[in-house]
Each structure stands twice: as structure tokens, then as C-alpha cells.
Coordinates of C-alpha atoms in Angstrom, one line a residue:
Chain Z
X1 CA 0.0 0.0 0.0
X2 CA 2.9 2.3 0.8
X3 CA 4.3 1.7 -2.6
X4 CA 1.0 2.6 -4.2
X5 CA 0.7 5.9 -2.2
X6 CA 4.2 6.8 -3.0
X7 CA 3.6 6.1 -6.7
X8 CA 0.5 8.3 -6.7
X9 CA 2.3 11.1 -5.1
X10 CA 5.1 10.9 -7.7
X11 CA 2.6 10.9 -10.5
X12 CA 0.9 13.9 -9.0
X13 CA 4.2 15.7 -9.0
X14 CA 4.6 14.8 -12.7
X15 CA 1.1 16.2 -13.4
X16 CA 2.0 19.3 -11.4
X17 CA 5.1 19.8 -13.6
X18 CA 2.9 19.6 -16.7
X19 CA 0.5 22.1 -15.3
X20 CA 3.3 24.6 -14.5
X21 CA 4.6 24.3 -18.1
X22 CA 1.2 25.2 -19.4
X23 CA 0.6 27.9 -16.9
X24 CA 4.0 29.4 -17.6
X25 CA 3.4 29.3 -21.4
X26 CA 0.2 31.4 -21.0
X27 CA 2.0 34.7 -21.0
X28 CA 4.1 33.7 -24.0
X29 CA 0.9 33.0 -26.0
X30 CA 0.0 36.6 -26.1
X31 CA 1.6 38.4 -29.0
X32 CA 4.4 40.8 -28.1
X33 CA 7.1 41.0 -25.5
X34 CA 5.9 39.4 -22.2
X35 CA 7.5 42.1 -20.2
X36 CA 5.6 44.9 -21.9
X37 CA 2.5 42.7 -21.5
X38 CA 3.0 42.2 -17.8
X39 CA 4.1 45.7 -17.1
X40 CA 1.5 47.2 -19.4
X41 CA 0.7 50.0 -17.0
X42 CA 4.2 50.6 -16.0
X43 CA 6.0 53.2 -18.1
X44 CA 9.1 53.9 -16.2
X45 CA 11.9 52.3 -18.3
X46 CA 14.0 51.6 -15.2
X47 CA 11.2 49.4 -13.6
X48 CA 10.6 47.6 -16.9
X49 CA 14.3 46.8 -17.2
X50 CA 14.3 45.7 -13.6
X51 CA 11.4 43.3 -14.2
X52 CA 13.1 42.0 -17.3
X53 CA 16.2 41.3 -15.3
X54 CA 14.5 39.9 -12.3
X55 CA 12.4 37.3 -14.2
X56 CA 15.2 36.5 -16.7
X57 CA 13.2 37.6 -19.7
X58 CA 16.4 38.4 -21.5
X59 CA 17.4 34.7 -21.3
X60 CA 16.4 31.6 -23.2
X61 CA 12.9 30.4 -22.6
X62 CA 13.8 27.3 -20.5
X63 CA 15.8 29.5 -18.1
X64 CA 12.8 31.8 -17.9
X65 CA 10.7 28.8 -16.9
X66 CA 13.0 27.7 -14.2
X67 CA 13.3 31.2 -12.8
X68 CA 9.6 31.5 -12.7
X69 CA 9.2 28.0 -11.2
X70 CA 11.8 28.7 -8.5
X71 CA 10.0 31.9 -7.6
X72 CA 6.6 30.2 -7.6
X73 CA 7.8 27.4 -5.4
X74 CA 9.1 29.9 -2.9
X75 CA 5.7 31.6 -2.9
X76 CA 6.6 34.5 -5.2
X77 CA 4.1 34.9 -8.0
X78 CA 5.2 38.4 -8.9
X79 CA 3.4 41.7 -8.8
X80 CA 0.1 42.8 -10.0
X81 CA 0.8 45.9 -11.9
X82 CA -2.8 46.9 -12.0
X83 CA -3.5 46.6 -8.3
X84 CA 0.1 47.5 -7.4
X85 CA 0.2 44.6 -5.0
X86 CA 2.1 41.4 -4.5
X87 CA 0.0 38.7 -6.2
X88 CA -0.1 36.4 -3.2
X89 CA -1.4 39.2 -1.0
X90 CA -3.9 40.2 -3.6
X91 CA -5.2 36.6 -3.9
X92 CA -5.3 36.3 -0.1
X93 CA -7.4 39.4 0.2
X94 CA -9.9 38.1 -2.3
X95 CA -10.0 34.4 -1.3
X96 CA -12.4 34.8 1.7
X97 CA -15.2 36.0 -0.6
X98 CA -14.8 33.0 -2.9
X99 CA -14.5 30.6 0.1
X100 CA -17.6 32.0 1.8
X101 CA -19.6 31.7 -1.4
X102 CA -18.4 28.2 -2.2
X103 CA -19.0 27.0 1.4
X104 CA -22.6 28.0 1.3
X105 CA -23.0 26.7 -2.3
X106 CA -21.5 23.3 -1.3
X107 CA -23.9 23.0 1.6
X108 CA -26.8 23.8 -0.7
X109 CA -25.5 21.3 -3.3
X110 CA -25.0 18.5 -0.9
X111 CA -28.2 19.1 0.9
X112 CA -30.1 18.7 -2.4
X113 CA -28.1 16.1 -4.1
X114 CA -27.8 13.3 -1.5
X115 CA -31.4 13.1 -0.4
X116 CA -32.8 13.5 -3.9
X117 CA -30.2 11.2 -5.5
X118 CA -30.7 8.4 -2.9
X119 CA -34.5 8.6 -3.0
X120 CA -34.5 8.6 -6.8
X121 CA -32.5 5.4 -6.8
X122 CA -34.5 3.7 -4.1
X123 CA -37.8 4.6 -5.8
X124 CA -36.5 4.2 -9.3
X125 CA -38.9 4.9 -12.2
X126 CA -41.4 6.4 -9.7
X127 CA -42.9 9.9 -10.3
X128 CA -40.4 11.3 -7.9
X129 CA -37.6 9.8 -9.8
X130 CA -38.8 11.1 -13.2
X131 CA -39.5 14.6 -11.8
X132 CA -36.2 14.9 -10.1
X133 CA -34.2 13.5 -13.0
X134 CA -35.9 15.9 -15.3
X135 CA -35.2 18.9 -13.0
X136 CA -31.6 17.8 -12.7
X137 CA -31.3 17.6 -16.5
X138 CA -33.0 21.0 -16.9
X139 CA -30.7 22.5 -14.3
X140 CA -27.6 21.0 -16.0
X141 CA -28.8 22.5 -19.3
X142 CA -29.4 26.0 -17.9
X143 CA -26.4 28.4 -18.3
X144 CA -25.6 29.6 -14.8
X145 CA -25.3 33.2 -16.0
X146 CA -28.8 33.1 -17.4
X147 CA -30.2 31.7 -14.1
X148 CA -28.4 34.5 -12.3
X149 CA -29.9 37.2 -14.5
X150 CA -33.4 35.7 -14.2
X151 CA -33.1 35.6 -10.4
X152 CA -31.9 39.2 -10.3
X153 CA -34.8 40.3 -12.6
X154 CA -37.4 38.5 -10.4
X155 CA -36.0 38.6 -6.8
X156 CA -34.3 42.0 -7.0
X157 CA -36.0 44.0 -9.6
X158 CA -39.6 42.9 -9.4
X159 CA -39.9 41.8 -5.7
X160 CA -37.1 43.8 -4.2
X161 CA -36.3 40.9 -1.8
X162 CA -32.5 40.6 -2.3
X163 CA -29.7 42.9 -3.3
X164 CA -28.5 42.3 -6.9
X165 CA -24.8 43.1 -6.4
X166 CA -22.1 43.6 -3.8
X167 CA -20.8 41.7 -0.8
X168 CA -21.6 43.8 2.2
X169 CA -24.2 41.6 4.0
X170 CA -25.0 37.9 4.1
X171 CA -28.1 38.6 1.9
X172 CA -25.7 39.4 -0.9
X173 CA -24.5 35.7 -0.9
X174 CA -27.9 34.1 -1.1
X175 CA -28.6 34.4 -4.9
X176 CA -25.0 33.6 -6.0
X177 CA -24.8 30.6 -3.6
X178 CA -28.2 29.3 -4.8
X179 CA -27.1 29.5 -8.5
X180 CA -23.8 27.8 -7.8
X181 CA -25.3 25.2 -5.4
X182 CA -28.2 24.1 -7.6
X183 CA -26.2 23.8 -10.8
X184 CA -23.6 21.7 -9.0
X185 CA -26.4 19.7 -7.3
X186 CA -27.8 18.8 -10.7
X187 CA -24.8 16.8 -11.9
X188 CA -24.2 15.3 -8.4
X189 CA -27.8 14.1 -8.0
X190 CA -27.6 12.2 -11.3
X191 CA -24.2 10.8 -10.3
X192 CA -25.5 9.6 -6.9
X193 CA -28.6 8.2 -8.4
X194 CA -26.8 6.1 -10.9
X195 CA -24.1 4.9 -8.4
X196 CA -26.8 3.9 -5.9
X197 CA -28.9 2.2 -8.5
X198 CA -26.0 0.1 -9.5
X199 CA -25.1 -0.8 -5.9
X200 CA -28.7 -1.7 -5.0
X201 CA -28.7 -4.6 -7.5
X202 CA -25.7 -6.1 -5.9
X203 CA -25.9 -9.5 -4.2
X204 CA -24.9 -8.2 -0.8
X205 CA -27.8 -5.8 -0.8
X206 CA -30.1 -8.7 -1.6
X207 CA -28.5 -10.7 1.2
X208 CA -29.0 -7.8 3.6
X209 CA -32.7 -7.6 2.6
X210 CA -33.1 -11.4 2.9
X211 CA -31.7 -11.2 6.4
X212 CA -34.7 -9.1 7.2
X213 CA -32.8 -5.9 7.9
X214 CA -34.8 -2.7 7.8
X215 CA -34.7 -0.9 4.5
X216 CA -33.1 2.2 6.1
X217 CA -30.2 0.1 7.3
X218 CA -29.9 -1.6 3.9
X219 CA -29.9 1.7 2.0
X220 CA -27.7 3.7 4.2
X221 CA -25.3 1.2 5.7
X222 CA -25.0 -1.3 2.9
X223 CA -25.7 0.5 -0.3
X224 CA -24.6 4.1 0.3
X225 CA -21.3 3.2 1.8
X226 CA -20.4 1.2 -1.3
X227 CA -21.8 3.8 -3.7
X228 CA -19.6 6.4 -2.0
X229 CA -16.5 5.1 -4.0
X230 CA -17.5 6.5 -7.4
X231 CA -19.3 9.5 -5.7
X232 CA -16.1 10.5 -3.9
X233 CA -14.2 10.6 -7.2
X234 CA -16.7 13.1 -8.6
X235 CA -16.5 15.1 -5.4
X236 CA -12.8 15.6 -6.0
X237 CA -13.7 17.6 -9.1
X238 CA -16.1 19.7 -7.1
X239 CA -13.3 22.2 -6.5
X240 CA -12.9 22.7 -10.3
X241 CA -16.6 22.9 -10.7
X242 CA -17.2 25.5 -8.0
X243 CA -14.2 27.6 -9.1
X244 CA -15.6 27.6 -12.6
X245 CA -19.0 28.6 -11.4
X246 CA -17.6 31.2 -9.1
X247 CA -16.1 33.0 -12.1
X248 CA -19.4 33.7 -13.7
X249 CA -21.4 34.2 -10.6
X250 CA -18.9 36.6 -9.0
X251 CA -18.8 38.7 -12.1
X252 CA -22.6 38.9 -12.3
X253 CA -23.2 39.6 -8.6
X254 CA -20.1 41.8 -8.3
X255 CA -18.6 39.7 -5.5
X256 CA -14.9 40.6 -5.2
X257 CA -13.6 37.0 -5.1
X258 CA -11.0 35.1 -7.0
X259 CA -13.2 34.5 -10.1
X260 CA -13.8 38.2 -10.6
X261 CA -10.2 38.9 -10.0
X262 CA -9.3 36.4 -12.7
X263 CA -11.6 38.0 -15.3
X264 CA -10.5 41.6 -14.5
X265 CA -6.8 40.5 -14.6
X266 CA -7.4 38.9 -18.0
X267 CA -8.9 42.0 -19.4
X268 CA -6.0 44.0 -18.0
X269 CA -3.4 41.5 -19.2
X270 CA -2.2 41.2 -15.6
X271 CA -0.7 37.8 -16.3
X272 CA 1.1 37.1 -13.0
X273 CA -2.3 37.1 -11.3
X274 CA -3.9 34.8 -14.0
X275 CA -1.0 32.4 -13.6
X276 CA -1.3 32.3 -9.9
X277 CA -5.0 31.8 -9.9
X278 CA -4.9 28.9 -12.4
X279 CA -1.9 27.3 -10.7
X280 CA -3.6 27.4 -7.3
X281 CA -6.9 26.1 -8.4
X282 CA -5.3 23.3 -10.4
X283 CA -3.1 22.4 -7.4
X284 CA -6.3 22.2 -5.2
X285 CA -7.9 19.8 -7.7
X286 CA -4.8 17.8 -7.9
X287 CA -4.5 17.5 -4.1
X288 CA -8.2 16.6 -3.8
X289 CA -7.8 13.8 -6.3
X290 CA -4.7 12.5 -4.6
X291 CA -6.5 12.6 -1.3
X292 CA -9.4 10.6 -2.7
X293 CA -7.2 8.0 -4.3
X294 CA -5.2 7.5 -1.1
X295 CA -8.3 7.4 1.1
X296 CA -9.7 4.7 -1.2
X297 CA -7.0 2.2 -0.6
X298 CA -7.1 2.9 3.1
X299 CA -10.9 2.7 3.5
X300 CA -11.7 0.1 0.9
X301 CA -9.6 -3.0 1.1
X302 CA -11.1 -4.4 -2.1
X303 CA -9.3 -1.9 -4.2
X304 CA -6.1 -3.3 -5.4
X305 CA -3.1 -1.1 -5.6
X306 CA -0.7 -2.8 -8.0
Chain V
X1 CA -17.1 -9.1 -28.5
X2 CA -20.7 -9.7 -29.1
X3 CA -20.9 -12.2 -26.3
X4 CA -20.0 -9.3 -24.0
X5 CA -23.2 -7.7 -22.9
X6 CA -21.6 -4.3 -23.1
X7 CA -23.5 -3.4 -26.3
X8 CA -26.6 -5.6 -26.2
X9 CA -29.5 -3.8 -24.6
X10 CA -31.0 -5.7 -21.7
X11 CA -34.6 -5.1 -22.8
X12 CA -37.0 -7.6 -24.2
X13 CA -35.9 -7.4 -27.8
X14 CA -32.7 -9.4 -27.0
X15 CA -32.9 -12.0 -29.7
X16 CA -33.5 -9.8 -32.6
X17 CA -30.8 -7.5 -31.6
X18 CA -28.1 -10.2 -31.5
X19 CA -28.9 -11.0 -35.1
X20 CA -28.4 -7.3 -36.0
X21 CA -25.3 -7.0 -33.9
X22 CA -23.5 -9.8 -35.8
X23 CA -23.9 -7.8 -39.0
X24 CA -22.9 -4.7 -37.1
X25 CA -19.4 -6.0 -36.9
X26 CA -19.0 -4.7 -40.4
X27 CA -18.7 -0.9 -39.9
X28 CA -20.8 -0.3 -43.1
X29 CA -24.1 -1.6 -41.6
X30 CA -23.4 -0.5 -38.1
X31 CA -25.4 2.7 -38.2
X32 CA -28.5 0.8 -39.5
X33 CA -28.5 -1.4 -36.4
X34 CA -28.0 1.6 -34.1
X35 CA -31.0 3.4 -35.8
X36 CA -33.3 0.4 -35.4
X37 CA -32.6 0.3 -31.6
X38 CA -32.6 4.1 -31.2
X39 CA -36.1 4.3 -32.8
X40 CA -37.6 2.3 -29.9
X41 CA -36.5 4.9 -27.4
X42 CA -39.2 7.6 -27.2
X43 CA -37.3 10.3 -25.4
X44 CA -34.3 10.0 -27.6
X45 CA -36.5 10.2 -30.8
X46 CA -38.3 13.3 -29.4
X47 CA -35.0 15.0 -28.5
X48 CA -33.5 14.1 -31.9
X49 CA -36.5 15.7 -33.6
X50 CA -35.8 18.8 -31.4
X51 CA -32.2 18.8 -32.5
X52 CA -33.3 18.5 -36.2
X53 CA -35.7 21.4 -35.8
X54 CA -33.0 23.6 -34.2
X55 CA -30.7 22.7 -37.1
X56 CA -33.3 23.6 -39.6
X57 CA -33.9 26.9 -37.8
X58 CA -30.2 27.7 -38.1
X59 CA -30.0 26.7 -41.8
X60 CA -33.2 28.6 -42.7
X61 CA -32.3 31.7 -40.6
X62 CA -32.4 34.2 -43.6
X63 CA -36.0 32.9 -44.4
X64 CA -37.3 32.6 -40.8
X65 CA -35.9 35.8 -39.2
X66 CA -38.6 38.4 -39.6
X67 CA -36.1 41.3 -39.5
X68 CA -32.5 41.9 -40.3
X69 CA -30.7 41.2 -37.0
X70 CA -28.4 44.2 -37.5
X71 CA -31.3 46.6 -38.2
X72 CA -31.2 49.3 -35.5
X73 CA -34.3 51.2 -34.5
X74 CA -33.4 53.8 -32.0
X75 CA -36.9 54.9 -31.4
X76 CA -37.9 51.5 -30.1
X77 CA -34.9 50.8 -27.9
X78 CA -35.6 48.4 -25.1
X79 CA -39.2 47.9 -26.2
X80 CA -40.9 44.9 -24.7
X81 CA -42.4 42.0 -26.6
X82 CA -45.1 43.1 -29.0
X83 CA -47.1 41.5 -31.9
X84 CA -44.5 42.7 -34.4
X85 CA -41.5 41.9 -32.2
X86 CA -42.5 38.8 -30.1
X87 CA -39.3 38.7 -28.1
X88 CA -39.0 42.5 -27.8
X89 CA -36.1 44.8 -28.9
X90 CA -32.7 45.4 -27.5
X91 CA -30.8 48.6 -26.5
X92 CA -30.3 49.5 -30.2
X93 CA -33.9 48.6 -31.1
X94 CA -32.8 45.4 -32.9
X95 CA -35.4 42.6 -33.1
X96 CA -34.4 40.0 -30.5
X97 CA -36.3 37.1 -32.2
X98 CA -34.2 37.7 -35.4
X99 CA -31.0 37.9 -33.3
X100 CA -31.8 34.6 -31.5
X101 CA -32.6 32.9 -34.8
X102 CA -29.3 34.0 -36.4
X103 CA -27.5 33.3 -33.2
X104 CA -28.4 29.6 -33.4
X105 CA -26.0 29.4 -36.4
X106 CA -23.1 30.5 -34.2
X107 CA -23.9 28.3 -31.2
X108 CA -24.6 25.1 -33.3
X109 CA -21.6 25.5 -35.6
X110 CA -19.3 26.1 -32.6
X111 CA -20.8 23.0 -31.0
X112 CA -20.2 20.9 -34.1
X113 CA -16.8 22.3 -35.1
X114 CA -15.2 22.4 -31.6
X115 CA -16.9 19.1 -30.8
X116 CA -15.6 17.4 -33.9
X117 CA -12.1 18.7 -33.2
X118 CA -12.1 17.2 -29.7
X119 CA -13.5 14.0 -31.1
X120 CA -10.8 13.5 -33.6
X121 CA -8.0 14.4 -31.2
X122 CA -9.5 12.2 -28.4
X123 CA -10.2 9.2 -30.7
X124 CA -6.7 9.3 -32.2
X125 CA -4.9 9.7 -28.9
X126 CA -7.1 7.1 -27.2
X127 CA -6.6 4.6 -30.0
X128 CA -2.8 5.1 -29.9
X129 CA -2.7 4.8 -26.1
X130 CA -4.8 1.7 -26.0
X131 CA -3.2 0.0 -29.0
X132 CA 0.4 0.5 -28.3
X133 CA 0.3 0.7 -24.5
X134 CA 3.7 1.1 -22.8
X135 CA 5.3 4.5 -22.9
X136 CA 2.9 5.8 -25.6
X137 CA 0.0 5.1 -23.3
X138 CA 1.9 6.6 -20.3
X139 CA 2.7 9.8 -22.1
X140 CA -0.8 10.3 -23.5
X141 CA -2.5 9.5 -20.3
X142 CA -0.2 11.9 -18.3
X143 CA -1.2 14.7 -20.8
X144 CA -4.8 13.8 -20.4
X145 CA -4.4 13.9 -16.6
X146 CA -3.0 17.4 -16.9
X147 CA -6.0 18.6 -18.9
X148 CA -8.4 17.0 -16.4
X149 CA -6.7 18.7 -13.5
X150 CA -6.6 22.3 -14.8
X151 CA -10.2 23.6 -14.6
X152 CA -11.1 23.7 -18.3
X153 CA -13.1 26.9 -18.1
X154 CA -10.1 28.8 -16.6
X155 CA -7.7 27.4 -19.1
X156 CA -9.9 28.1 -22.1
X157 CA -10.7 31.6 -21.0
X158 CA -7.0 32.4 -20.3
X159 CA -5.7 31.0 -23.6
X160 CA -8.5 32.7 -25.6
X161 CA -7.8 36.0 -23.9
X162 CA -4.1 35.7 -24.6
X163 CA -4.5 34.7 -28.3
X164 CA -7.1 37.3 -28.9
X165 CA -10.8 36.8 -28.1
X166 CA -12.7 35.6 -31.2
X167 CA -14.8 32.6 -32.3
X168 CA -12.0 30.8 -34.2
X169 CA -9.6 30.9 -31.3
X170 CA -12.4 29.9 -29.0
X171 CA -13.4 26.8 -31.1
X172 CA -9.8 25.7 -31.4
X173 CA -9.1 26.0 -27.7
X174 CA -12.3 24.3 -26.6
X175 CA -11.6 21.5 -29.1
X176 CA -8.0 21.0 -27.9
X177 CA -9.0 20.9 -24.2
X178 CA -12.1 18.7 -24.2
X179 CA -10.8 15.4 -25.8
X180 CA -10.2 13.7 -22.4
X181 CA -13.5 11.7 -22.3
X182 CA -13.1 10.4 -25.8
X183 CA -9.5 9.4 -25.2
X184 CA -10.4 7.4 -22.1
X185 CA -13.4 5.7 -23.6
X186 CA -11.6 4.7 -26.8
X187 CA -8.5 3.6 -24.9
X188 CA -10.5 1.3 -22.7
X189 CA -12.4 -0.1 -25.7
X190 CA -9.3 -0.6 -27.7
X191 CA -7.5 -2.4 -24.9
X192 CA -10.4 -4.7 -24.5
X193 CA -10.8 -5.5 -28.2
X194 CA -7.1 -5.8 -28.8
X195 CA -7.0 -9.1 -26.9
X196 CA -9.8 -10.7 -28.9
X197 CA -9.1 -13.4 -31.4
X198 CA -10.1 -11.6 -34.5
X199 CA -7.6 -8.8 -33.8
X200 CA -4.9 -11.4 -33.5
X201 CA -6.1 -13.0 -36.7
X202 CA -5.9 -9.7 -38.5
X203 CA -2.4 -9.3 -37.2
X204 CA -1.5 -12.8 -38.3
X205 CA -2.8 -12.0 -41.8
X206 CA -0.4 -9.1 -41.9
X207 CA -2.8 -6.2 -41.6
X208 CA -1.1 -2.9 -40.9
X209 CA -1.6 -1.3 -37.5
X210 CA -3.6 1.5 -38.8
X211 CA -5.9 -0.9 -40.7
X212 CA -6.4 -3.0 -37.6
X213 CA -7.2 0.2 -35.5
X214 CA -9.5 1.8 -38.0
X215 CA -11.2 -1.2 -39.6
X216 CA -11.3 -3.8 -36.9
X217 CA -11.2 -2.0 -33.5
X218 CA -12.7 1.5 -33.8
X219 CA -16.0 0.4 -35.3
X220 CA -16.7 -1.3 -32.0
X221 CA -16.3 2.0 -30.2
X222 CA -18.8 3.8 -32.4
X223 CA -21.6 3.6 -29.8
X224 CA -19.8 5.3 -26.9
X225 CA -18.2 7.8 -29.3
X226 CA -21.6 8.9 -30.6
X227 CA -23.1 9.2 -27.1
X228 CA -20.1 11.2 -25.9
X229 CA -20.2 13.5 -29.0
X230 CA -23.8 14.3 -28.4
X231 CA -23.3 15.2 -24.8
X232 CA -20.1 17.0 -25.7
X233 CA -21.9 19.3 -28.1
X234 CA -24.2 20.3 -25.2
X235 CA -21.3 21.2 -22.9
X236 CA -19.4 23.0 -25.7
X237 CA -22.5 25.2 -26.4
X238 CA -22.8 26.2 -22.7
X239 CA -19.0 26.8 -22.6
X240 CA -19.1 29.0 -25.7
X241 CA -22.1 31.1 -24.5
X242 CA -20.5 31.5 -21.1
X243 CA -17.2 32.8 -22.6
X244 CA -19.0 35.1 -25.0
X245 CA -21.2 36.3 -22.1
X246 CA -18.0 37.3 -20.3
X247 CA -16.7 39.0 -23.4
X248 CA -14.1 36.4 -24.5
X249 CA -16.0 34.9 -27.5
X250 CA -17.7 36.4 -30.5
X251 CA -17.1 40.2 -30.7
X252 CA -19.8 42.8 -31.5
X253 CA -21.5 43.4 -33.8
X254 CA -21.8 39.7 -34.4
X255 CA -24.8 38.7 -32.3
X256 CA -24.8 35.3 -30.6
X257 CA -26.8 34.0 -27.7
X258 CA -24.0 34.7 -25.3
X259 CA -23.4 38.3 -26.6
X260 CA -27.1 39.2 -26.5
X261 CA -27.2 38.1 -22.8
X262 CA -24.0 40.1 -22.2
X263 CA -25.7 43.2 -23.5
X264 CA -28.9 42.3 -21.8
X265 CA -27.1 42.1 -18.4
X266 CA -26.7 45.9 -18.4
X267 CA -30.5 46.3 -18.8
X268 CA -31.6 43.4 -16.6
X269 CA -33.5 45.7 -14.2
X270 CA -35.2 47.8 -16.9
X271 CA -35.6 45.3 -19.8
X272 CA -35.3 41.7 -18.6
X273 CA -36.8 40.4 -21.9
X274 CA -33.5 41.0 -23.6
X275 CA -31.9 38.3 -21.5
X276 CA -34.8 35.9 -21.2
X277 CA -35.1 34.6 -24.7
X278 CA -31.5 33.9 -25.8
X279 CA -31.1 32.1 -22.4
X280 CA -34.2 30.0 -23.1
X281 CA -32.7 29.2 -26.6
X282 CA -29.4 28.1 -25.0
X283 CA -31.3 26.0 -22.5
X284 CA -33.6 24.3 -25.1
X285 CA -30.6 23.5 -27.4
X286 CA -28.4 22.1 -24.6
X287 CA -31.3 20.2 -23.1
X288 CA -32.1 18.6 -26.5
X289 CA -28.5 17.5 -27.0
X290 CA -28.3 16.2 -23.4
X291 CA -31.6 14.3 -23.7
X292 CA -30.5 12.9 -27.1
X293 CA -27.2 11.7 -25.6
X294 CA -28.9 10.2 -22.6
X295 CA -31.5 8.5 -24.8
X296 CA -28.8 7.2 -27.2
X297 CA -26.9 5.8 -24.2
X298 CA -30.0 4.1 -22.7
X299 CA -31.1 2.8 -26.1
X300 CA -27.8 1.5 -27.3
X301 CA -25.7 0.7 -24.3
X302 CA -27.5 0.8 -21.0
X303 CA -24.4 -0.2 -19.1
X304 CA -22.2 2.5 -20.4
X305 CA -20.9 5.1 -18.0
X306 CA -20.0 8.6 -19.0

């Protein structure tokens, strides 16, 4: 088992290496000299020359990469020339908004997806199952920016119940969290439903029923625990999903989180910020995946690790 | 292969289907067999009809659109729905119904072009990985892993912003970042079929690798590929409209569903009708493709997991 875990960690580092290459390349994709792109707002030739020197832009590309990587590993992602701030500090100042939003959205998503998904599977092909599956599909097909706009037009403009933009009070988080939570719940519900349906046909579930165990015990103790294996894998991608959703929702509801920072940095060609945001979210996904893989072999002895 | 219940539907028509499936082994008649099974699945047929209607709307846009989508009418700016303009007018007084009809061309062609690109890349890489195994497989699957880990939305938006936001770049970047699913499915299928007797027979007869892959192995992967392609078009359309909504896709004056929503956002409090209809159009289109994909999967291969 130790060998497997070590191997997974090594592979994760390999993936991380690939990610850093792609993230590094981003600023070289833009036409023109990366220094003038990064220091777009900076006109003082001395400072521009200093940036060129500091990041090794006057050197071959692979040296530039290693310079960048060395700095990134030591926590230096450069400066945001638009906000005139260290990128790490800038992200740290915006992160709480995104975390708060995602926390509420996750609670909403889980609170919908688990009960609905399990009940759909237990009562498969019932009216409840058809209605919930249809709503899940509808919600998956609905662009989140459209749902946001429709909620603003009804709840803010027509009824005046909730504020349409800003982050001052907890009410400001209600609509964005509902949009993010329900769209995430849609996919998760279908995932839970199909995993549970599969597990419920297994022999050990039939045995448990034959033993005369109560249905509750069968569903929650025997079925759900086994269905959790595929569900947990999809939960690992929840970070990617929520970050993606955050971008759109934060822009629409004017929440000053990471997503909105990413979009404004892209428009301002503030590439150091963009690189840091992508690298951090990808690393978060990578770590979540690694954690799920490692937990599997610890929790589920049936999973072979050769 | 055909003894494996992977492809044979578990419903009552079992016997008939097996007869068809044997002839299916020849790629030429494969589609005929698929159609006869698909026909029996009501939801899939209805959603396919919806897709066909949407395609005809896009093809017949010049005939169906009551107005020129670029025709401005300053006196009627932000006018609500009326008999003459059933979807209302936008901030320049353009007819929204006509814009939505013309916009379907953009969304559907992006869906098909970017979707086809990712299909080709994914199938080729998946086939190479599955057929050759070893280091080829390792390299390809490591690259796939990288693209699964970086949140696709962030990567696409950053690359498109760097290259210059327009539809061509957007299609290429979406196509080159969403081939993962295909590669995995095809790889698994190829690995499974590679071990069967008829592949060995083909090898013994001296067939070239490419002939074995394309004539003997890939036809067996047609079903999962079709299902994935249908679902992929749905996600590409959502992705494209989200990016355009954020300003990183089609640029004005070209009107697409995402860009009308982007403009409508400014007037969401005063004129919500601008945003309502293009959003409904996106939802209907995406829902049709999703339902068709689900229907195809249920009809053709109920055990398949995507």
C-alpha cells in the first residue's frame, strides 16, 4: 500500500510539472514581449528593465521557466501591476469572498443532491424519480449566467427581496450561492442516483434484505457506503466545478472574489495574477484527487493497488 | 465481443438485436443497427426531432428571421415584446427574435466544429494509447491527466484571452481541451478488443496497425463515441455562450446568444426580456442534446458510463 501511495504522489508531481509548463506558457501565448504585457501600465523604463532582469526575460525560454518555477515554489508569484500589490497578498485578500460563497453553495448542493439522488435510486422509475431527474437535467442544461440574470430580474428588480450586487451583507451571498449550489447539485444528483442504482442490484444488498434488515439500514449502511466510492471521485472535481461557477457568478453579482479577479486580470493582461489563480486552483484539484485516491486504498480493502 | 453484454440492450428485444449485432461487426451496416434500436426509445427520438428542428432553424435563418438582425431602430430601444417583435427589442432597437434565430447558427456551428475537433483528437490519442500501450500510453494519459486537473473553463478563457478573443480561437481552444473523455473511452475499448481473437487473426494476416485500428477495432467503439459526442456538443454550447457572455468569444457586432445576454445584463433591471429569450434558446438547445445523448446511451448501451 505504501508503494501505491508513493507512486500516486510521484505521478501527482509529474502532473503538477505539466501544469506549471502550461501555466508558464500562458503569458508567452500573447503576441508581443511578455515584459511589456506584464508591465502594461508601467511606463518607467527603469522598472521595466528591472522586471526583465528579475524574471530573466532576457534569457532563453527554459531558463525563464526555471526562474519562474523557482520563484513560484518559494511563494513569489510576482506583482500585479494593475493593483500594485504582491500577487499572493492580492489573492489572499480576495479568497475569503470565494470561500464563503463556495462553502454556502456546497452546503446547498450536498443538501439537495444526497437526499434526492438516494431517494430517486431507491424509488426508481417512480414519479419522484422522473420529476427529479428531469429537473436535474434541466438545471444542467441551464447556463448559470442566465439563471443568475433571471433571479436578479425577479427577486431583486420585481420583488425587491434581495440585493443584486455587492458583498456587504449575508443577503448578498444568497442568490449567487443558490445558483452555484443548484447547478452543482444537478450533476451530483444524477451521479449519486446512478451509483446507488448500481449498488442496489448487488448480491450483498439482496442478502441484507433477505436477512430481514430494515430498508433504512440496507440503503444507508450497505448500499450508500459502497456507492460512495464513485461518488467520492466526482466530489474531488467539485473544486474545479465550484471555481468555474464562481467566475461567472462573482462577475454577475459583483462579488470581489478570485473569479472576478481572474476576469479583470485577463482584461487588464495582468498575467502574473492569472497564472497564480490557475496554478492554485489546479493544485487544489490535484490534491483533492490525490487525497481521494489515497483514502480509497485505506478505506476500501477491495481496491487493489498494484 | 458480441458475447459481451456491453453493447446488447437488456430489454425484451434481446434475440432480434443479437442478429443485427452480428452484421454490425462490419462498420458499413453499423449505423443501420443503431438506428433500429434508437427508434424504440421515445425520449431519444423526441430530442433528436428537437435537434433537427434547431438545425433547420439555423439553416433557414435568412428565411425565418422576420427582421435583419443588424437593423437598428433607436426609437424603439428596449421595447418589450409586441405582436411585431414577439421577443422585444434590445438597447439598439434590434429585433431579438431575429438575433436569436441568427445566433443559433453560431452556437450550433461552434458546438459541431469544436466538438468534432475534440472527437478527432480524443479518438486518435485514445486509440494510440490503447493499441500501443507502454510508454505511448503513459505519455498520452499523463497529458490527459493534466487537462483533467486544470479547470477547463479557466484554461480556455485564459488562452483565448491571450491569443485574442474571437470565435475561431475559442473553437480551437475548446476543441483542444475537451478530448479527455473520448480518449479514455476509446483507450479502454481498444485495450479490451485488442485481446480478442479476431484482432490477433488480423495481425497474423499481416494487416497494418492503422488498418487494424480503423477497420477492426474502432468500429466497435462507435456507440460510446456517438453518445459522448452528443453530450459534448451540449457542454461546448454552454461553454461558448459563457465565454461570449464574459466578453471572450464572438465580438460585437456579431450577435450570438451569449453576446445578447451580455448586453442584456446591463439592462436586466429595466428590460429583462432581452436576456430571457436567448437564455431560453441556449437551455432548449443544450437540453435537446443532453436528452438525445442520454437517450442514445440508454437505447444503445445501458451499461455504459460517462
